[in-house]
Coordinates of C-alpha atoms in Angstrom, one line a residue:
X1 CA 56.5 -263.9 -92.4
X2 CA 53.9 -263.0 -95.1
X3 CA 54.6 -262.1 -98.4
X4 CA 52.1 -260.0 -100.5
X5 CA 52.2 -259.7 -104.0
X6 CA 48.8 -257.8 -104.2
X7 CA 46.0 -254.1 -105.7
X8 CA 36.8 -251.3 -105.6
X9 CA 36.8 -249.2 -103.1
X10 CA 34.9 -251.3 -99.5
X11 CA 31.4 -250.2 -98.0
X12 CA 32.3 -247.0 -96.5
X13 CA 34.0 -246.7 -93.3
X14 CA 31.8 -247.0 -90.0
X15 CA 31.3 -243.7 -88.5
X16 CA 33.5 -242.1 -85.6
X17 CA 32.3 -242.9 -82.3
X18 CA 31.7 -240.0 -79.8
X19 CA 31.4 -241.9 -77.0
X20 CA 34.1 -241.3 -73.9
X21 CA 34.5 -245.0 -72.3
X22 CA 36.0 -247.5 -72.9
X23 CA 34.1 -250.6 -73.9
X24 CA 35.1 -254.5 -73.9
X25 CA 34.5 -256.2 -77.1
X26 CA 35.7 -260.0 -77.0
X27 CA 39.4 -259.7 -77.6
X28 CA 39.8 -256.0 -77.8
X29 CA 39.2 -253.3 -76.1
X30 CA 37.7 -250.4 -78.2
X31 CA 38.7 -246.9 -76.9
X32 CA 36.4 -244.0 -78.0
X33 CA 36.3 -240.5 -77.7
X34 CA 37.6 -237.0 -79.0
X35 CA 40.5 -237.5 -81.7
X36 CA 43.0 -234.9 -80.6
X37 CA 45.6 -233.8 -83.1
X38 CA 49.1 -233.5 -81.2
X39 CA 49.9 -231.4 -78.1
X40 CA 48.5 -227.7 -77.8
X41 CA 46.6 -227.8 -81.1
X42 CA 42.9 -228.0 -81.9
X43 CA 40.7 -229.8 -84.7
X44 CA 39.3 -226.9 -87.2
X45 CA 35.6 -227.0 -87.7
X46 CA 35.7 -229.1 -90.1
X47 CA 37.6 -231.5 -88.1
X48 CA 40.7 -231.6 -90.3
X49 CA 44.0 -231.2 -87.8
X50 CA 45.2 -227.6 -87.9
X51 CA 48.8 -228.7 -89.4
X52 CA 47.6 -230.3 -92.7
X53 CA 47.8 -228.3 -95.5
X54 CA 44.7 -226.3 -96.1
X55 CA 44.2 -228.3 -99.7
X56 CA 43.0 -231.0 -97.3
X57 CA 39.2 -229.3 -97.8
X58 CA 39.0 -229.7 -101.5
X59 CA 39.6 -233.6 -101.0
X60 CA 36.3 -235.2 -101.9
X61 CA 37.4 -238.7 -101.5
X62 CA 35.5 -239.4 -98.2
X63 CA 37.8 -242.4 -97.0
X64 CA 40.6 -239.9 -97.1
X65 CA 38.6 -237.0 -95.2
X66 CA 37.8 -239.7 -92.9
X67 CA 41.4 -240.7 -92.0
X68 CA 42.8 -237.3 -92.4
X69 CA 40.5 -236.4 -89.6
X70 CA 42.4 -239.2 -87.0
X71 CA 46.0 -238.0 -87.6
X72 CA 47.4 -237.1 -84.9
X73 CA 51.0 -236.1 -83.7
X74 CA 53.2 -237.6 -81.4
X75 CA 56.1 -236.1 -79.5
X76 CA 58.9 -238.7 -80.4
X77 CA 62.2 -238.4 -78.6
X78 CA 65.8 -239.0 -81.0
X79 CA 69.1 -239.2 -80.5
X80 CA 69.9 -237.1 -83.6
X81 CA 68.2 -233.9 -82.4
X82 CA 67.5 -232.1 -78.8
X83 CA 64.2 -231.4 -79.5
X84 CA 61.5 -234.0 -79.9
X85 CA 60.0 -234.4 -83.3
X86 CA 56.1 -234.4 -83.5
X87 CA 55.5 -237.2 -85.7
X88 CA 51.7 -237.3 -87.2
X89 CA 50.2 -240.7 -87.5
X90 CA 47.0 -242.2 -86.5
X91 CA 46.4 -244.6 -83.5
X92 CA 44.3 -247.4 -83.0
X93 CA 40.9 -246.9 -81.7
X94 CA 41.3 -250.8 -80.2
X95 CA 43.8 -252.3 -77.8
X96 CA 43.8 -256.4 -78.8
X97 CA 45.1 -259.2 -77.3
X98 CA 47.1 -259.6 -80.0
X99 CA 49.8 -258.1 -81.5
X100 CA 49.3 -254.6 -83.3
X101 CA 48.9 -253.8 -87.0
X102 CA 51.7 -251.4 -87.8
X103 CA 51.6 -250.1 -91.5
X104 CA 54.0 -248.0 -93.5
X105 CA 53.3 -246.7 -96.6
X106 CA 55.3 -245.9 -99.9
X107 CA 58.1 -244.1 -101.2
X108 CA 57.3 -240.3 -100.5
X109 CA 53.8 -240.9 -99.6
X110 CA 51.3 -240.8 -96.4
X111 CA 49.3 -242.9 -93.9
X112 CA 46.7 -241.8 -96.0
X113 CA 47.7 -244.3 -98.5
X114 CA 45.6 -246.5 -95.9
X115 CA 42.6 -244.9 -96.0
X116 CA 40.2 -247.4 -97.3
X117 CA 42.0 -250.9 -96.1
X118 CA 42.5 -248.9 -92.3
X119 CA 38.6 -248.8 -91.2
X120 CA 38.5 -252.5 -92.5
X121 CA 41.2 -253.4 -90.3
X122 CA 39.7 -252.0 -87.3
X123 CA 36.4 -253.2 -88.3
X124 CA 38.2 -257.0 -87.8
X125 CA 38.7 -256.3 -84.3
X126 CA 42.3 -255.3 -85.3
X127 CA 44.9 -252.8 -83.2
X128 CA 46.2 -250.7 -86.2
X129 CA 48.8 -248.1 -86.2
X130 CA 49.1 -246.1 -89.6
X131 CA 52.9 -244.3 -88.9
X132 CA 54.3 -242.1 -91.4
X133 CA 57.8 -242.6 -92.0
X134 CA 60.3 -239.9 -91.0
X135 CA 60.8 -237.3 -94.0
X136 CA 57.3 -238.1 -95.3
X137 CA 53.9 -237.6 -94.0
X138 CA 52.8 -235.0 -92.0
X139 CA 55.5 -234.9 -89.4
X140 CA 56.8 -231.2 -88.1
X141 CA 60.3 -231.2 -89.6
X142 CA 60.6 -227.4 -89.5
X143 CA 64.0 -228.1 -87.4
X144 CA 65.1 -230.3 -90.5
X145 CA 66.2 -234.0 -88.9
X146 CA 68.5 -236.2 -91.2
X147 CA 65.9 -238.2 -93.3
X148 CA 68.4 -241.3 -94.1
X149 CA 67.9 -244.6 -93.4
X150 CA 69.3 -244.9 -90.0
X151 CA 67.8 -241.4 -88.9
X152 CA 64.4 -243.6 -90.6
X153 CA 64.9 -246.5 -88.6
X154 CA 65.6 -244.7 -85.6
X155 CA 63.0 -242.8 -85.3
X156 CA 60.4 -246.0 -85.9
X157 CA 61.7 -247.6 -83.6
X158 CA 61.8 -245.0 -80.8
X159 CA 58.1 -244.1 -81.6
X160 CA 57.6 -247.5 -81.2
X161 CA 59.6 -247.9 -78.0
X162 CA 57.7 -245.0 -76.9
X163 CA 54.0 -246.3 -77.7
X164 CA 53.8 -249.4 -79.0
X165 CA 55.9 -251.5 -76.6
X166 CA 54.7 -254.7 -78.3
X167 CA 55.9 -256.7 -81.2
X168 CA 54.3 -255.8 -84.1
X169 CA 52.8 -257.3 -87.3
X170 CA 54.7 -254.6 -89.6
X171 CA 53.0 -254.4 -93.0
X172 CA 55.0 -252.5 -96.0
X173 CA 54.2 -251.7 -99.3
X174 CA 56.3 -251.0 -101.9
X175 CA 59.5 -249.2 -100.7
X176 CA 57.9 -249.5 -97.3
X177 CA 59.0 -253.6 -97.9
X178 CA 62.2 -252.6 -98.1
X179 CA 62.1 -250.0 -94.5
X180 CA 60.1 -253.0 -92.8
X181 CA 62.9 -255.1 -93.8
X182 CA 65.4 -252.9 -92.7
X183 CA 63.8 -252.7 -89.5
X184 CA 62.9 -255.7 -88.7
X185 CA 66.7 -257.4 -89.2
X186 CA 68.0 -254.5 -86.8
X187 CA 65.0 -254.6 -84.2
X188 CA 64.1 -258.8 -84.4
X189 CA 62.7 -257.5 -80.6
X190 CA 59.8 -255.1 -81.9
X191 CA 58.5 -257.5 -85.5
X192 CA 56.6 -260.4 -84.6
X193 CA 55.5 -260.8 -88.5
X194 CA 56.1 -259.3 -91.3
X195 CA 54.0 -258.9 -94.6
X196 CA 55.4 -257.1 -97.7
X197 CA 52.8 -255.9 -100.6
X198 CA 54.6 -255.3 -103.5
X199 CA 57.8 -255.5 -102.1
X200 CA 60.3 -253.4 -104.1
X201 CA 63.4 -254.4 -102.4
X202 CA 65.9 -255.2 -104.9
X203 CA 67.1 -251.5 -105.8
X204 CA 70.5 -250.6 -105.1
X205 CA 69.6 -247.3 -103.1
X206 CA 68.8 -244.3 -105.0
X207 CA 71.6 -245.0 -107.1
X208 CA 73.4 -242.1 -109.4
X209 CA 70.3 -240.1 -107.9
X210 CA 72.5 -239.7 -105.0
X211 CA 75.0 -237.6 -106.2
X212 CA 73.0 -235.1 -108.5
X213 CA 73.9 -231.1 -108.2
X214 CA 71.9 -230.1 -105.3
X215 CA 70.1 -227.5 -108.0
X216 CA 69.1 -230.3 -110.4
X217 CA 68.0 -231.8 -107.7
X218 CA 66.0 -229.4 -106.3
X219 CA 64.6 -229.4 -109.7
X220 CA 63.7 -232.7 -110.2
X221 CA 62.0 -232.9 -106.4
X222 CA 59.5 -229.8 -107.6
X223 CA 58.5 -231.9 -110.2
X224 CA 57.9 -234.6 -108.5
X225 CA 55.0 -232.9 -106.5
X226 CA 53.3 -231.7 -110.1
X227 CA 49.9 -232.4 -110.4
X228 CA 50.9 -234.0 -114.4
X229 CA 53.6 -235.9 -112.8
X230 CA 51.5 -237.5 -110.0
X231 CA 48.5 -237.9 -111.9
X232 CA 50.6 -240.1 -114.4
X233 CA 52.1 -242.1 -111.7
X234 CA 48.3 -242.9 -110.2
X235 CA 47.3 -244.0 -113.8
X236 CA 50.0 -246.7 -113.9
X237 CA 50.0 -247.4 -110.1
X238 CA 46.5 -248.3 -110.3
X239 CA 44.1 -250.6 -112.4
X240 CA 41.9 -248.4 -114.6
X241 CA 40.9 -245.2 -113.8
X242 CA 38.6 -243.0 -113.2
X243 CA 37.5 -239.2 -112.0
X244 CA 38.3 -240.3 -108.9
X245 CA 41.7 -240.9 -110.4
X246 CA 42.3 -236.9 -110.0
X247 CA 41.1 -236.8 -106.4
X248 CA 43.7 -239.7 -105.4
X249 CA 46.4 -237.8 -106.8
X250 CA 45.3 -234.8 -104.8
X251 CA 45.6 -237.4 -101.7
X252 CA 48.8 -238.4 -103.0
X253 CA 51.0 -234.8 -102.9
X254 CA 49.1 -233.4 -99.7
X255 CA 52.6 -233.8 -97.7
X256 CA 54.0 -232.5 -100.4
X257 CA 52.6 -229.0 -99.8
X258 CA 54.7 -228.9 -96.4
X259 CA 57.3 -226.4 -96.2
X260 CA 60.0 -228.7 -95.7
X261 CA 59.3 -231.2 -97.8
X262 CA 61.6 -230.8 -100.8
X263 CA 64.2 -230.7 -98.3
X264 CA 63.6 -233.9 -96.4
X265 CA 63.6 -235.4 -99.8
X266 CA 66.6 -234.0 -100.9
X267 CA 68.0 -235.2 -98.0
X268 CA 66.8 -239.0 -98.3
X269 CA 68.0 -239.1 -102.0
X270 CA 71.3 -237.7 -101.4
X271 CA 71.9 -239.9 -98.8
X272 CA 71.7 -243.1 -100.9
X273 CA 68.4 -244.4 -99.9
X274 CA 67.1 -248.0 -99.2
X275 CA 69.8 -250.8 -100.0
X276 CA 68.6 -254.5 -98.1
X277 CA 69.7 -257.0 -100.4
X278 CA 72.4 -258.0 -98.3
X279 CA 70.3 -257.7 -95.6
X280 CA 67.6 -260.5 -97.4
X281 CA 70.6 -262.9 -98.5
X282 CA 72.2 -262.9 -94.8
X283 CA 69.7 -262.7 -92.8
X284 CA 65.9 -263.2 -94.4
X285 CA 66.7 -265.6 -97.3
X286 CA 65.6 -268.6 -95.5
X287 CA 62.6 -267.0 -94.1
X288 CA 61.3 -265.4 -96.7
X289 CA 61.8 -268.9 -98.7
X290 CA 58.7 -270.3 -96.0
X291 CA 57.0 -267.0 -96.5
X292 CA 53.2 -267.2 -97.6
X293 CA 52.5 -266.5 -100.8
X294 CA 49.5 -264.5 -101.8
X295 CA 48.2 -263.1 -105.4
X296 CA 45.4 -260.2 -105.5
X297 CA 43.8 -260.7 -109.6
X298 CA 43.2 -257.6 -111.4
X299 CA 45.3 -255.1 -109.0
X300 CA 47.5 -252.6 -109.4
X301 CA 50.6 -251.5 -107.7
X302 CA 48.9 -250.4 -104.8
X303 CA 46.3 -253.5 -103.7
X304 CA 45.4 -251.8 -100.5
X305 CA 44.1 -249.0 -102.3
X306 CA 42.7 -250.9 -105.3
X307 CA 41.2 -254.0 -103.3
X308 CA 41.5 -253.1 -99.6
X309 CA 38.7 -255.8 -99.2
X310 CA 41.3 -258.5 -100.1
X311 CA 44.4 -256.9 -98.4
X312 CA 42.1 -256.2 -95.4
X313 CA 41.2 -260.0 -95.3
X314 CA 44.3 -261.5 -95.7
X315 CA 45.9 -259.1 -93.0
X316 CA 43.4 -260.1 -90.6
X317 CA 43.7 -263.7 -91.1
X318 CA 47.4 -263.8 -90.8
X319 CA 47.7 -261.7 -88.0
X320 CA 45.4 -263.6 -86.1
X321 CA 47.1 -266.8 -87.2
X322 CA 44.1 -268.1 -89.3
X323 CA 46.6 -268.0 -93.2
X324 CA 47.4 -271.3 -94.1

């Protein structure tokens, strides 16, 4: 296991190919062709899936355009509902020899938190998934699932039962430590690796969140979404700022302009939340005590959006078994 504690934007990301073959490339395979975006829909004209919210055109950052472009969504089959739930993500354009990239992202937050460390990744030869975790993202939850953390897990794991079918290198951020850890100790099958960024583990769920009046509630998750609120929450996540600080925040609260988002938060919050620190002292503690180490200098919260370079690199290197 890796263990991050990371935090310039990179060269920007290599162009879409347009090509329709497959082509071999060393230790990978890269597939190109037409990005579709889920069963029965099309790509608008500006290449932006139809299901994302229409705010998606004002976004300038072009890293984010450029990723928003590849989500996709899967049918996922559940135990927990009859119907399958479409669950947006975006898929490799490389099949590797070795094990896939699988990233999660943040507490209420979006693949898109990848978008400048996710073209680096690929550009390393890398199979990378970005997956957005059940309740957040740009899933279609219009027939509301339970969002806890076993409906979470679930549904991970039979999306990757369903198309991943390898052992993964499962990357988490932030919260996303603590769903990669929950995972991985319930599913040793499907984690070869794991690497945690930031890992914020040690909360004890969502604690007396859990059992607010569902109206205060409902209050506190509309605010939340605000523009003030996120923008103050990208100024402390990240190191300095900029006008570019605005457009992040705009990245930030896209899934947030889903209809059913306050709900599927609602839902997560009430149910308690993300609790693995038995989990770490029965079953990770002696892991995690030979896990590697790594420190990303002037970073914020969120290295792979502050120095995706550096997380990019040390991905690559530990997935491909080149960390010391």
């Amino acid at each position: 296991m890796l263990a991050f504690k990371l935090g310039s934007p990179p060269p920007p990301p290599p162009p879409l190919p347009s090509l329709t073959q497959a082509k071999k490339c060393g230790r990978f395979r890269v597939f190109a062709g037409i990005f579709k975006t889920g069963a029965g829909t099309a790509a608008s004209d500006d290449g932006f899936p139809p299901f994302l919210p229409k705010e998606v055109e004002k976004i300038k950052d072009p890293f984010a355009r450029s990723l928003a472009q590849r989500i996709e969504r899967l049918p996922v089959k559940v135990g927990f509902s009859e119907s399958c739930i479409m669950s947006s993500c975006v898929k490799p354009l490389i099949q590797s020899e070795t094990n896939p990239v699988v990233l999660l992202h943040c507490f209420d937050s979006s693949c898109l938190e990848w978008r400048c460390t996710y073209p680096l990744l690929e550009e390393a030869g890398l199979e990378a998934w970005a997956i957005d975790v059940l309740g957040w993202g740009f899933s279609d939850l219009e027939r509301l699932p339970p969002c806890d953390v076993a409906s979470k897990r679930h549904h991970l794991y039979q999306l990757w039962n369903s198309y991943i079918k390898r052992p993964m290198i499962l990357v988490g951020p932030s919260l996303g430590a603590a769903v990669a850890i929950d995972f991985a100790v319930n599913h040793p099958e499907a984690v070869e690796k794991l690497v945690l960024i930031n890992a914020s583990v040690y909360a004890e769920g969502t604690g007396a969140l859990a059992g607010l009046p569902r109206s205060v509630a409902y209050a506190g998750v509309s605010l939340l979404k605000s523009i003030p609120l996120r923008l103050y929450a990208n100024i402390l996540a990240f190191n300095g700022i900029s006008l570019a600080t605005v457009d992040w925040t705009n990245v930030g609260r896209l899934h947030c302009l889903l209809p059913w988002w306050e709900d599927a938060t609602i839902n997560f919050m009430s149910s308690g939340g993300y609790n693995v620190i038995a989990q770490i002292k029965q079953r990770l503690h002696c892991e995690l005590q030979d896990a590697i180490m790594r420190l990303i200098p002037d970073c914020g919260h969120l290295p792979h959006v502050d120095k995706p370079s550096s997380v990019a690199k040390l991905i690559a290197e530990f997935s491909l078994g080149d960390c010391h």
